[in-house]
């Protein structure tokens, strides 16, 4: 199994730093290029919707954000699984880096959605099934961040967050399903219509691809930052220990 | 099995003899429900329409307040470590403690609900269904809550954090609990489905809760 040997190789943070250092500029440049082209298509080379007018262009930001909101949670949960089951050393770093990014995309999806909703539905917020379940997803992200921040012991915080992330994976479909059910009782689903014209679908694909690349770039950068932060912390701790050992010697010496 | 029953019995005895714990949750339930008409105005029609939702939400908040009790005292006293080292699997310990929490908090809160329903002008015909949904739904509250209690055992400001972690998980129970009550007042159509789903949610959380909570406890004891 080749993929496993790659993940095993990457367990060495130094090797990961070397590889990600080379990968990061490429992914970042690619993300910028694809998003740039996607934005050009979205703004200048896609038709205006006959009903929605110019506001349809919000979709090109909104849909990729919503997709990454979910993909981000999948990333967090898989990393949590890798930490608890395989004890992969980088799994916790990956989970920690992915949570704020996923939360940011969830927030972006909510904000762009409500900005689109004001001219279209006449309201910023309508307890629609989709909106509600994305809001709940946002709460789960907040819970993951809050739980991690609440503990001194970083290793323990990482593992507990992983447990919560996995509980969230079990509960998310149930929550989604129950929200759908709850909503259909009160108001019919809005339904954007999945039959999208190619002139709009192709810019959307470019934007989705570009956003995904951007997610990977930010995730890699976040992981690198986290690894460096841990190294700095370890260096500081060893410095303090050395200073303490040296300090106690000099204090102890006169007493003897 | 005897060890499990002994554990449940011990927790129940502690809940009763310590005093305050159960009473506080009931008092909180009462005061939240009583505050609501003061905030919304004494319109009886409005109150009777929102009564099921208010009773359920206040019940979740009141139960949330008492969740910390599941593990906290035993963690402080060190008895939790002894239980973890005993013959009973930690999952069973968690299940026993969550069961005791349900009996000592969930059931009293569910039984108090009809009395508070009078305050909110809830139709008398809805009372049996209201109590039934709460009795069926509250095991999920205790067993999912055990996950939150276990995760925040060593956290700073655990109580507030627990609300953030646990309340989203309560959403399905809340939705189906309320839909069962409104089905009862509007017509018998969706009642059986809602009650069945509510039961399924409770059973699923009886399985999921102890496993996740025991994993969280083990990580913190290492």
CSV table of C-alpha atoms in Angstrom, one decimal:
chain,number,residue,atom,x,y,z
A,1,UNK,CA,0.0,0.0,0.0
A,2,UNK,CA,1.7,3.1,-1.2
A,3,UNK,CA,-0.6,5.6,0.4
A,4,UNK,CA,0.1,4.3,3.8
A,5,UNK,CA,3.9,4.5,3.4
A,6,UNK,CA,3.4,8.2,2.4
A,7,UNK,CA,1.4,8.9,5.5
A,8,UNK,CA,4.0,7.1,7.5
A,9,UNK,CA,6.8,9.0,6.0
A,10,UNK,CA,5.0,12.3,6.7
A,11,UNK,CA,4.8,11.3,10.4
A,12,UNK,CA,8.2,12.9,10.6
A,13,UNK,CA,7.5,16.6,11.0
A,14,UNK,CA,10.9,17.6,9.5
A,15,UNK,CA,10.1,15.7,6.3
A,16,UNK,CA,6.6,17.2,6.4
A,17,UNK,CA,8.0,20.7,6.7
A,18,UNK,CA,10.4,20.1,3.8
A,19,UNK,CA,7.7,18.7,1.5
A,20,UNK,CA,5.0,21.2,2.5
A,21,UNK,CA,7.5,24.0,2.1
A,22,UNK,CA,8.0,23.0,-1.5
A,23,UNK,CA,4.3,22.3,-2.1
A,24,UNK,CA,2.9,25.5,-0.5
A,25,UNK,CA,4.0,28.1,-3.0
A,26,UNK,CA,2.8,25.9,-5.9
A,27,UNK,CA,-0.7,25.3,-4.3
A,28,UNK,CA,-1.0,28.9,-3.4
A,29,UNK,CA,-0.1,30.2,-6.8
A,30,UNK,CA,-2.5,27.6,-8.4
A,31,UNK,CA,-5.3,28.6,-6.1
A,32,UNK,CA,-4.8,32.3,-6.9
A,33,UNK,CA,-4.7,31.6,-10.6
A,34,UNK,CA,-7.8,29.4,-10.6
A,35,UNK,CA,-9.8,31.8,-8.4
A,36,UNK,CA,-8.7,34.7,-10.5
A,37,UNK,CA,-9.9,33.0,-13.7
A,38,UNK,CA,-13.1,31.8,-11.9
A,39,UNK,CA,-13.8,35.4,-10.7
A,40,UNK,CA,-13.2,36.7,-14.3
A,41,UNK,CA,-15.7,34.2,-15.6
A,42,UNK,CA,-18.1,34.9,-12.8
A,43,UNK,CA,-18.1,38.6,-13.1
A,44,UNK,CA,-17.6,39.3,-16.8
A,45,UNK,CA,-18.3,36.1,-18.7
A,46,UNK,CA,-21.4,34.7,-17.2
A,47,UNK,CA,-25.0,35.7,-17.9
A,48,UNK,CA,-27.2,37.7,-15.5
A,49,UNK,CA,-30.1,35.6,-14.3
A,50,UNK,CA,-33.5,36.7,-15.7
A,51,UNK,CA,-35.1,36.6,-12.2
A,52,UNK,CA,-32.3,37.2,-9.8
A,53,UNK,CA,-30.4,39.8,-11.8
A,54,UNK,CA,-26.8,40.6,-10.7
A,55,UNK,CA,-27.3,39.0,-7.3
A,56,UNK,CA,-26.9,35.6,-8.9
A,57,UNK,CA,-23.1,36.2,-8.8
A,58,UNK,CA,-23.1,35.8,-5.0
A,59,UNK,CA,-23.6,32.1,-5.8
A,60,UNK,CA,-20.0,31.8,-7.1
A,61,UNK,CA,-18.7,32.6,-3.6
A,62,UNK,CA,-21.5,31.1,-1.7
A,63,UNK,CA,-21.6,27.6,-3.1
A,64,UNK,CA,-17.8,26.9,-2.9
A,65,UNK,CA,-17.9,28.2,0.7
A,66,UNK,CA,-20.7,25.9,1.7
A,67,UNK,CA,-18.9,23.0,0.1
A,68,UNK,CA,-15.7,23.7,2.0
A,69,UNK,CA,-17.7,24.2,5.2
A,70,UNK,CA,-18.6,20.5,5.0
A,71,UNK,CA,-15.3,19.3,3.5
A,72,UNK,CA,-13.5,21.1,6.3
A,73,UNK,CA,-15.5,19.2,8.9
A,74,UNK,CA,-14.7,16.0,7.1
A,75,UNK,CA,-11.1,16.9,7.3
A,76,UNK,CA,-11.3,17.6,11.0
A,77,UNK,CA,-13.1,14.4,11.6
A,78,UNK,CA,-10.7,12.3,9.6
A,79,UNK,CA,-7.8,13.9,11.4
A,80,UNK,CA,-9.4,13.1,14.7
A,81,UNK,CA,-9.9,9.5,13.6
A,82,UNK,CA,-6.2,9.4,12.6
A,83,UNK,CA,-5.2,10.8,16.0
A,84,UNK,CA,-7.3,8.5,18.1
A,85,UNK,CA,-6.9,5.3,16.1
A,86,UNK,CA,-3.5,5.5,14.4
A,87,UNK,CA,-1.9,8.0,16.7
A,88,UNK,CA,-0.5,9.8,13.8
A,89,UNK,CA,1.7,12.6,15.1
A,90,UNK,CA,0.5,15.1,12.5
A,91,UNK,CA,-3.2,14.3,12.8
A,92,UNK,CA,-3.7,16.7,15.7
A,93,UNK,CA,-1.8,19.4,13.9
A,94,UNK,CA,-4.1,18.9,10.9
A,95,UNK,CA,-7.3,18.9,13.0
A,96,UNK,CA,-6.3,22.0,14.8
A,97,UNK,CA,-5.4,23.8,11.6
A,98,UNK,CA,-8.6,22.8,9.8
A,99,UNK,CA,-11.1,23.9,12.4
A,100,UNK,CA,-10.7,27.7,12.1
A,101,UNK,CA,-10.6,27.5,8.3
A,102,UNK,CA,-13.7,25.4,8.1
A,103,UNK,CA,-15.4,27.7,10.6
A,104,UNK,CA,-14.5,30.7,8.5
A,105,UNK,CA,-15.9,29.1,5.3
A,106,UNK,CA,-19.1,28.2,7.2
A,107,UNK,CA,-19.4,31.8,8.3
A,108,UNK,CA,-18.8,33.0,4.8
A,109,UNK,CA,-21.5,30.6,3.5
A,110,UNK,CA,-23.9,32.0,6.1
A,111,UNK,CA,-23.1,35.6,5.4
A,112,UNK,CA,-23.2,35.4,1.6
A,113,UNK,CA,-26.4,33.3,1.8
A,114,UNK,CA,-28.1,36.0,3.9
A,115,UNK,CA,-26.9,38.8,1.7
A,116,UNK,CA,-28.4,36.9,-1.2
A,117,UNK,CA,-31.6,36.2,0.7
A,118,UNK,CA,-32.3,39.9,1.5
A,119,UNK,CA,-33.1,41.0,-2.2
A,120,UNK,CA,-34.4,37.5,-3.2
A,121,UNK,CA,-36.5,36.4,-0.3
A,122,UNK,CA,-36.9,39.8,1.4
A,123,UNK,CA,-35.3,38.6,4.6
A,124,UNK,CA,-31.7,38.1,5.8
A,125,UNK,CA,-32.7,34.9,7.6
A,126,UNK,CA,-35.5,32.4,7.1
A,127,UNK,CA,-35.3,29.3,9.2
A,128,UNK,CA,-34.9,27.2,6.1
A,129,UNK,CA,-33.7,23.7,6.6
A,130,UNK,CA,-30.4,24.2,4.8
A,131,UNK,CA,-29.6,27.4,6.6
A,132,UNK,CA,-30.4,26.0,10.0
A,133,UNK,CA,-28.2,22.9,9.5
A,134,UNK,CA,-25.3,25.1,8.3
A,135,UNK,CA,-25.8,27.2,11.4
A,136,UNK,CA,-25.6,24.1,13.6
A,137,UNK,CA,-22.4,23.1,11.8
A,138,UNK,CA,-21.0,26.5,12.7
A,139,UNK,CA,-21.9,25.9,16.3
A,140,UNK,CA,-20.1,22.6,16.2
A,141,UNK,CA,-17.0,24.3,14.9
A,142,UNK,CA,-17.3,26.9,17.7
A,143,UNK,CA,-17.6,24.0,20.2
A,144,UNK,CA,-14.4,22.4,18.9
A,145,UNK,CA,-12.5,25.6,19.1
A,146,UNK,CA,-13.8,26.4,22.6
A,147,UNK,CA,-13.1,22.9,23.9
A,148,UNK,CA,-9.5,23.1,22.6
A,149,UNK,CA,-9.0,26.5,24.2
A,150,UNK,CA,-10.3,25.4,27.5
A,151,UNK,CA,-7.4,23.2,28.5
A,152,UNK,CA,-3.8,23.7,29.5
A,153,UNK,CA,-2.7,20.3,28.4
A,154,UNK,CA,-2.5,20.6,24.6
A,155,UNK,CA,-2.1,16.9,23.9
A,156,UNK,CA,-5.2,16.1,26.0
A,157,UNK,CA,-7.1,18.9,24.4
A,158,UNK,CA,-6.4,17.6,21.0
A,159,UNK,CA,-7.6,14.1,21.8
A,160,UNK,CA,-10.8,15.3,23.5
A,161,UNK,CA,-11.5,17.6,20.5
A,162,UNK,CA,-11.1,14.5,18.3
A,163,UNK,CA,-13.7,12.6,20.4
A,164,UNK,CA,-16.1,15.6,20.0
A,165,UNK,CA,-15.4,15.8,16.3
A,166,UNK,CA,-16.3,12.1,15.9
A,167,UNK,CA,-19.4,12.5,17.9
A,168,UNK,CA,-20.3,15.3,15.6
A,169,UNK,CA,-19.9,13.1,12.6
A,170,UNK,CA,-22.5,10.7,14.0
A,171,UNK,CA,-24.8,13.4,15.0
A,172,UNK,CA,-24.6,15.7,12.0
A,173,UNK,CA,-26.6,13.5,9.6
A,174,UNK,CA,-29.2,13.1,12.3
A,175,UNK,CA,-29.4,16.8,12.9
A,176,UNK,CA,-29.6,17.5,9.2
A,177,UNK,CA,-32.3,14.9,8.7
A,178,UNK,CA,-34.4,16.2,11.7
A,179,UNK,CA,-34.0,19.8,10.5
A,180,UNK,CA,-35.2,18.8,7.1
A,181,UNK,CA,-38.1,17.1,8.6
A,182,UNK,CA,-38.9,20.0,10.9
A,183,UNK,CA,-38.8,22.5,8.1
A,184,UNK,CA,-41.0,20.6,5.6
A,185,UNK,CA,-43.7,20.7,8.3
A,186,UNK,CA,-43.7,24.5,8.2
A,187,UNK,CA,-42.7,25.7,4.8
A,188,UNK,CA,-41.8,24.1,1.5
A,189,UNK,CA,-38.2,23.8,0.5
A,190,UNK,CA,-37.0,26.7,-1.6
A,191,UNK,CA,-35.0,24.6,-4.1
A,192,UNK,CA,-32.6,26.6,-6.2
A,193,UNK,CA,-32.9,24.1,-9.0
A,194,UNK,CA,-30.0,21.8,-9.8
A,195,UNK,CA,-30.5,22.2,-13.6
A,196,UNK,CA,-27.9,25.0,-13.9
A,197,UNK,CA,-27.0,26.3,-17.4
A,198,UNK,CA,-23.4,25.5,-18.5
A,199,UNK,CA,-22.7,29.2,-18.7
A,200,UNK,CA,-23.1,29.4,-15.0
A,201,UNK,CA,-22.0,25.9,-14.1
A,202,UNK,CA,-18.5,26.3,-15.6
A,203,UNK,CA,-17.5,29.4,-13.6
A,204,UNK,CA,-19.0,27.7,-10.5
A,205,UNK,CA,-16.7,24.7,-11.1
A,206,UNK,CA,-13.7,27.0,-11.5
A,207,UNK,CA,-14.6,28.8,-8.3
A,208,UNK,CA,-15.2,25.5,-6.4
A,209,UNK,CA,-11.8,24.2,-7.6
A,210,UNK,CA,-10.0,27.4,-6.7
A,211,UNK,CA,-11.6,27.5,-3.3
A,212,UNK,CA,-10.6,23.9,-2.6
A,213,UNK,CA,-7.0,24.7,-3.6
A,214,UNK,CA,-7.2,27.8,-1.3
A,215,UNK,CA,-8.4,25.6,1.5
A,216,UNK,CA,-5.4,23.2,1.0
A,217,UNK,CA,-3.0,26.1,0.8
A,218,UNK,CA,-4.4,27.6,4.1
A,219,UNK,CA,-4.5,24.2,5.7
A,220,UNK,CA,-0.8,23.5,4.8
A,221,UNK,CA,0.2,27.0,6.1
A,222,UNK,CA,-1.8,26.5,9.3
A,223,UNK,CA,-0.1,23.1,9.9
A,224,UNK,CA,3.3,24.6,9.2
A,225,UNK,CA,2.6,27.4,11.6
A,226,UNK,CA,1.4,25.0,14.3
A,227,UNK,CA,4.5,22.8,13.9
A,228,UNK,CA,6.7,25.8,14.2
A,229,UNK,CA,4.7,27.1,17.2
A,230,UNK,CA,5.2,23.7,18.9
A,231,UNK,CA,8.9,23.8,18.2
A,232,UNK,CA,9.3,27.3,19.6
A,233,UNK,CA,7.3,26.2,22.7
A,234,UNK,CA,9.5,23.1,23.2
A,235,UNK,CA,12.6,25.2,22.8
A,236,UNK,CA,11.3,27.8,25.4
A,237,UNK,CA,10.4,25.0,27.8
A,238,UNK,CA,13.9,23.4,27.6
A,239,UNK,CA,15.4,26.9,28.0
A,240,UNK,CA,13.4,27.4,31.2
A,241,UNK,CA,14.3,24.0,32.5
A,242,UNK,CA,18.0,24.7,31.8
A,243,UNK,CA,17.8,28.1,33.5
A,244,UNK,CA,16.0,26.5,36.4
A,245,UNK,CA,18.6,23.8,36.7
A,246,UNK,CA,21.4,26.3,36.5
A,247,UNK,CA,19.6,28.7,38.8
A,248,UNK,CA,19.1,26.1,41.5
A,249,UNK,CA,22.8,25.2,41.4
A,250,UNK,CA,23.9,28.8,42.0
A,251,UNK,CA,21.4,29.2,44.8
A,252,UNK,CA,22.2,25.8,46.3
A,253,UNK,CA,25.9,26.4,46.2
A,254,UNK,CA,26.2,29.1,48.9
A,255,UNK,CA,24.0,27.1,51.2
A,256,UNK,CA,26.3,24.1,51.2
B,1,UNK,CA,-24.9,-6.5,36.7
B,2,UNK,CA,-25.0,-6.2,40.5
B,3,UNK,CA,-22.1,-3.8,40.3
B,4,UNK,CA,-24.0,-1.7,37.8
B,5,UNK,CA,-27.1,-1.7,39.9
B,6,UNK,CA,-25.2,-0.8,43.0
B,7,UNK,CA,-23.6,2.1,41.1
B,8,UNK,CA,-27.0,3.4,40.0
B,9,UNK,CA,-28.4,3.0,43.5
B,10,UNK,CA,-25.4,4.8,45.0
B,11,UNK,CA,-25.7,7.7,42.6
B,12,UNK,CA,-29.5,8.0,43.2
B,13,UNK,CA,-28.9,7.9,47.0
B,14,UNK,CA,-26.3,10.6,46.7
B,15,UNK,CA,-28.7,12.7,44.6
B,16,UNK,CA,-31.4,12.4,47.1
B,17,UNK,CA,-29.3,12.8,50.3
B,18,UNK,CA,-27.1,15.6,49.0
B,19,UNK,CA,-30.3,17.5,48.5
B,20,UNK,CA,-30.4,20.7,46.4
B,21,UNK,CA,-29.2,19.0,43.2
B,22,UNK,CA,-32.6,17.8,42.0
B,23,UNK,CA,-34.4,20.7,43.7
B,24,UNK,CA,-32.3,23.3,42.0
B,25,UNK,CA,-33.0,21.9,38.5
B,26,UNK,CA,-36.8,21.8,39.3
B,27,UNK,CA,-36.6,25.4,40.7
B,28,UNK,CA,-34.7,26.6,37.6
B,29,UNK,CA,-37.3,25.0,35.4
B,30,UNK,CA,-40.1,26.7,37.3
B,31,UNK,CA,-38.5,30.1,37.2
B,32,UNK,CA,-37.6,30.0,33.5
B,33,UNK,CA,-41.1,29.1,32.5
B,34,UNK,CA,-42.5,31.7,34.9
B,35,UNK,CA,-40.3,34.4,33.4
B,36,UNK,CA,-41.5,33.9,29.9
B,37,UNK,CA,-45.1,35.2,30.2
B,38,UNK,CA,-43.6,38.2,32.0
B,39,UNK,CA,-41.4,38.9,29.0
B,40,UNK,CA,-44.0,38.1,26.3
B,41,UNK,CA,-47.1,39.6,27.9
B,42,UNK,CA,-50.0,37.6,29.4
B,43,UNK,CA,-51.7,36.7,26.1
B,44,UNK,CA,-53.2,33.3,26.9
B,45,UNK,CA,-53.6,32.4,23.2
B,46,UNK,CA,-50.0,33.1,22.4
B,47,UNK,CA,-48.8,31.2,25.5
B,48,UNK,CA,-50.8,28.1,24.7
B,49,UNK,CA,-49.4,28.1,21.2
B,50,UNK,CA,-45.8,28.3,22.3
B,51,UNK,CA,-46.2,26.2,25.5
B,52,UNK,CA,-44.7,22.9,24.2
B,53,UNK,CA,-41.6,24.6,22.8
B,54,UNK,CA,-41.1,26.7,26.0
B,55,UNK,CA,-41.5,23.6,28.2
B,56,UNK,CA,-39.0,21.6,26.1
B,57,UNK,CA,-36.4,24.3,25.9
B,58,UNK,CA,-36.6,25.1,29.6
B,59,UNK,CA,-36.3,21.4,30.4
B,60,UNK,CA,-33.2,21.2,28.3
B,61,UNK,CA,-31.7,24.2,30.1
B,62,UNK,CA,-32.6,22.8,33.5
B,63,UNK,CA,-31.1,19.4,32.7
B,64,UNK,CA,-28.0,21.1,31.3
B,65,UNK,CA,-27.5,22.8,34.6
B,66,UNK,CA,-27.3,19.5,36.4
B,67,UNK,CA,-25.1,17.6,33.9
B,68,UNK,CA,-21.9,18.7,35.5
B,69,UNK,CA,-22.9,16.7,38.6
B,70,UNK,CA,-22.6,13.4,36.7
B,71,UNK,CA,-18.8,13.1,37.0
B,72,UNK,CA,-17.6,16.2,38.9
B,73,UNK,CA,-18.1,15.1,42.5
B,74,UNK,CA,-16.5,11.7,41.8
B,75,UNK,CA,-13.6,13.3,40.0
B,76,UNK,CA,-13.0,15.6,43.0
B,77,UNK,CA,-13.2,12.8,45.5
B,78,UNK,CA,-11.1,10.4,43.4
B,79,UNK,CA,-13.9,7.8,43.3
B,80,UNK,CA,-14.0,8.1,39.6
B,81,UNK,CA,-10.4,6.7,39.4
B,82,UNK,CA,-11.5,3.8,41.6
B,83,UNK,CA,-14.5,3.1,39.4
B,84,UNK,CA,-12.3,3.2,36.3
B,85,UNK,CA,-9.9,0.6,37.9
B,86,UNK,CA,-12.7,-1.7,39.0
B,87,UNK,CA,-14.1,-4.7,37.2
B,88,UNK,CA,-17.0,-2.8,35.6
B,89,UNK,CA,-16.0,-1.5,32.2
B,90,UNK,CA,-15.8,2.3,32.2
B,91,UNK,CA,-18.6,2.4,29.5
B,92,UNK,CA,-20.9,0.6,32.0
B,93,UNK,CA,-19.9,3.1,34.7
B,94,UNK,CA,-20.8,6.0,32.5
B,95,UNK,CA,-24.1,4.3,31.5
B,96,UNK,CA,-25.0,3.7,35.2
B,97,UNK,CA,-24.2,7.3,36.1
B,98,UNK,CA,-26.2,8.7,33.1
B,99,UNK,CA,-29.1,6.4,34.0
B,100,UNK,CA,-29.0,7.7,37.6
B,101,UNK,CA,-29.0,11.2,36.2
B,102,UNK,CA,-32.0,10.5,34.1
B,103,UNK,CA,-33.9,9.0,37.0
B,104,UNK,CA,-33.0,11.8,39.4
B,105,UNK,CA,-33.4,14.7,37.0
B,106,UNK,CA,-35.0,13.7,33.7
B,107,UNK,CA,-38.1,12.0,35.2
B,108,UNK,CA,-38.8,14.7,37.8
B,109,UNK,CA,-38.5,17.4,35.2
B,110,UNK,CA,-40.8,15.5,32.8
B,111,UNK,CA,-43.4,15.1,35.6
B,112,UNK,CA,-43.2,18.8,36.6
B,113,UNK,CA,-43.9,19.8,33.0
B,114,UNK,CA,-47.8,19.4,33.1
B,115,UNK,CA,-48.0,21.7,36.2
B,116,UNK,CA,-46.0,24.3,34.3
B,117,UNK,CA,-48.3,23.7,31.4
B,118,UNK,CA,-51.2,25.0,33.4
B,119,UNK,CA,-49.2,28.3,33.9
B,120,UNK,CA,-48.9,28.5,30.1
B,121,UNK,CA,-52.5,27.6,29.3
B,122,UNK,CA,-51.6,24.4,27.5
B,123,UNK,CA,-54.6,22.3,26.5
B,124,UNK,CA,-55.3,19.6,29.0
B,125,UNK,CA,-55.7,17.0,26.3
B,126,UNK,CA,-52.0,17.5,25.4
B,127,UNK,CA,-50.7,16.6,28.8
B,128,UNK,CA,-50.4,12.8,28.5
B,129,UNK,CA,-48.5,13.2,25.2
B,130,UNK,CA,-46.3,16.0,26.6
B,131,UNK,CA,-45.3,13.8,29.5
B,132,UNK,CA,-44.8,10.8,27.3
B,133,UNK,CA,-42.6,12.7,24.8
B,134,UNK,CA,-40.5,14.0,27.7
B,135,UNK,CA,-40.1,10.6,29.3
B,136,UNK,CA,-39.1,9.0,26.0
B,137,UNK,CA,-36.9,11.9,25.0
B,138,UNK,CA,-35.0,12.7,28.2
B,139,UNK,CA,-32.8,9.7,28.2
B,140,UNK,CA,-31.1,11.3,25.2
B,141,UNK,CA,-30.6,14.4,27.3
B,142,UNK,CA,-28.8,12.5,30.0
B,143,UNK,CA,-26.7,10.2,27.8
B,144,UNK,CA,-25.6,12.8,25.3
B,145,UNK,CA,-25.1,15.1,28.2
B,146,UNK,CA,-22.7,12.6,29.7
B,147,UNK,CA,-20.4,13.1,26.7
B,148,UNK,CA,-20.4,16.9,27.3
B,149,UNK,CA,-19.8,16.3,31.1
B,150,UNK,CA,-16.9,13.9,30.4
B,151,UNK,CA,-15.3,16.2,27.8
B,152,UNK,CA,-15.4,19.3,30.0
B,153,UNK,CA,-14.3,17.5,33.2
B,154,UNK,CA,-10.9,19.2,33.4
B,155,UNK,CA,-11.8,22.3,31.4
B,156,UNK,CA,-11.8,25.8,32.7
B,157,UNK,CA,-15.3,27.2,32.9
B,158,UNK,CA,-16.7,23.8,32.1
B,159,UNK,CA,-20.3,24.7,32.7
B,160,UNK,CA,-20.6,27.3,30.0
B,161,UNK,CA,-18.5,25.3,27.6
B,162,UNK,CA,-20.8,22.3,28.1
B,163,UNK,CA,-23.8,24.3,26.9
B,164,UNK,CA,-22.0,25.1,23.7
B,165,UNK,CA,-21.0,21.5,23.1
B,166,UNK,CA,-24.2,19.7,24.1
B,167,UNK,CA,-27.1,22.0,23.0
B,168,UNK,CA,-26.5,21.4,19.3
B,169,UNK,CA,-26.7,17.7,19.9
B,170,UNK,CA,-30.1,18.1,21.6
B,171,UNK,CA,-31.6,19.6,18.5
B,172,UNK,CA,-33.2,16.4,17.1
B,173,UNK,CA,-34.7,15.5,20.4
B,174,UNK,CA,-36.1,19.0,20.7
B,175,UNK,CA,-37.6,19.0,17.2
B,176,UNK,CA,-39.2,15.6,17.4
B,177,UNK,CA,-40.4,16.2,21.0
B,178,UNK,CA,-42.2,19.4,20.0
B,179,UNK,CA,-43.6,17.9,16.8
B,180,UNK,CA,-45.1,15.0,18.8
B,181,UNK,CA,-46.9,17.4,21.1
B,182,UNK,CA,-48.1,19.6,18.3
B,183,UNK,CA,-49.3,16.5,16.4
B,184,UNK,CA,-51.3,15.6,19.5
B,185,UNK,CA,-53.0,18.9,19.6
B,186,UNK,CA,-53.7,19.2,15.9
B,187,UNK,CA,-54.4,15.6,15.0
B,188,UNK,CA,-53.1,12.1,15.6
B,189,UNK,CA,-51.3,11.9,12.2
B,190,UNK,CA,-47.6,12.4,13.0
B,191,UNK,CA,-47.8,11.4,16.6
B,192,UNK,CA,-46.7,7.8,16.3
B,193,UNK,CA,-43.9,8.6,13.9
B,194,UNK,CA,-42.6,11.4,16.2
B,195,UNK,CA,-42.7,9.2,19.2
B,196,UNK,CA,-40.9,6.4,17.4
B,197,UNK,CA,-38.1,8.7,16.2
B,198,UNK,CA,-37.8,10.1,19.6
B,199,UNK,CA,-37.4,6.7,21.0
B,200,UNK,CA,-34.8,5.8,18.4
B,201,UNK,CA,-32.8,9.0,19.2
B,202,UNK,CA,-32.8,8.0,22.9
B,203,UNK,CA,-31.7,4.4,22.2
B,204,UNK,CA,-29.0,5.6,19.9
B,205,UNK,CA,-27.7,8.0,22.5
B,206,UNK,CA,-27.8,5.3,25.1
B,207,UNK,CA,-25.3,3.5,22.9
B,208,UNK,CA,-23.2,6.5,21.6
B,209,UNK,CA,-23.1,8.4,24.9
B,210,UNK,CA,-21.3,5.9,27.1
B,211,UNK,CA,-18.8,4.9,24.4
B,212,UNK,CA,-17.8,8.5,23.7
B,213,UNK,CA,-17.9,9.6,27.3
B,214,UNK,CA,-15.8,6.7,28.5
B,215,UNK,CA,-13.2,7.4,25.7
B,216,UNK,CA,-13.1,11.0,26.9
B,217,UNK,CA,-12.7,9.9,30.5
B,218,UNK,CA,-9.9,7.4,29.7
B,219,UNK,CA,-8.0,10.1,27.8
B,220,UNK,CA,-8.1,12.3,30.9
B,221,UNK,CA,-7.0,9.6,33.3
B,222,UNK,CA,-3.9,8.6,31.5
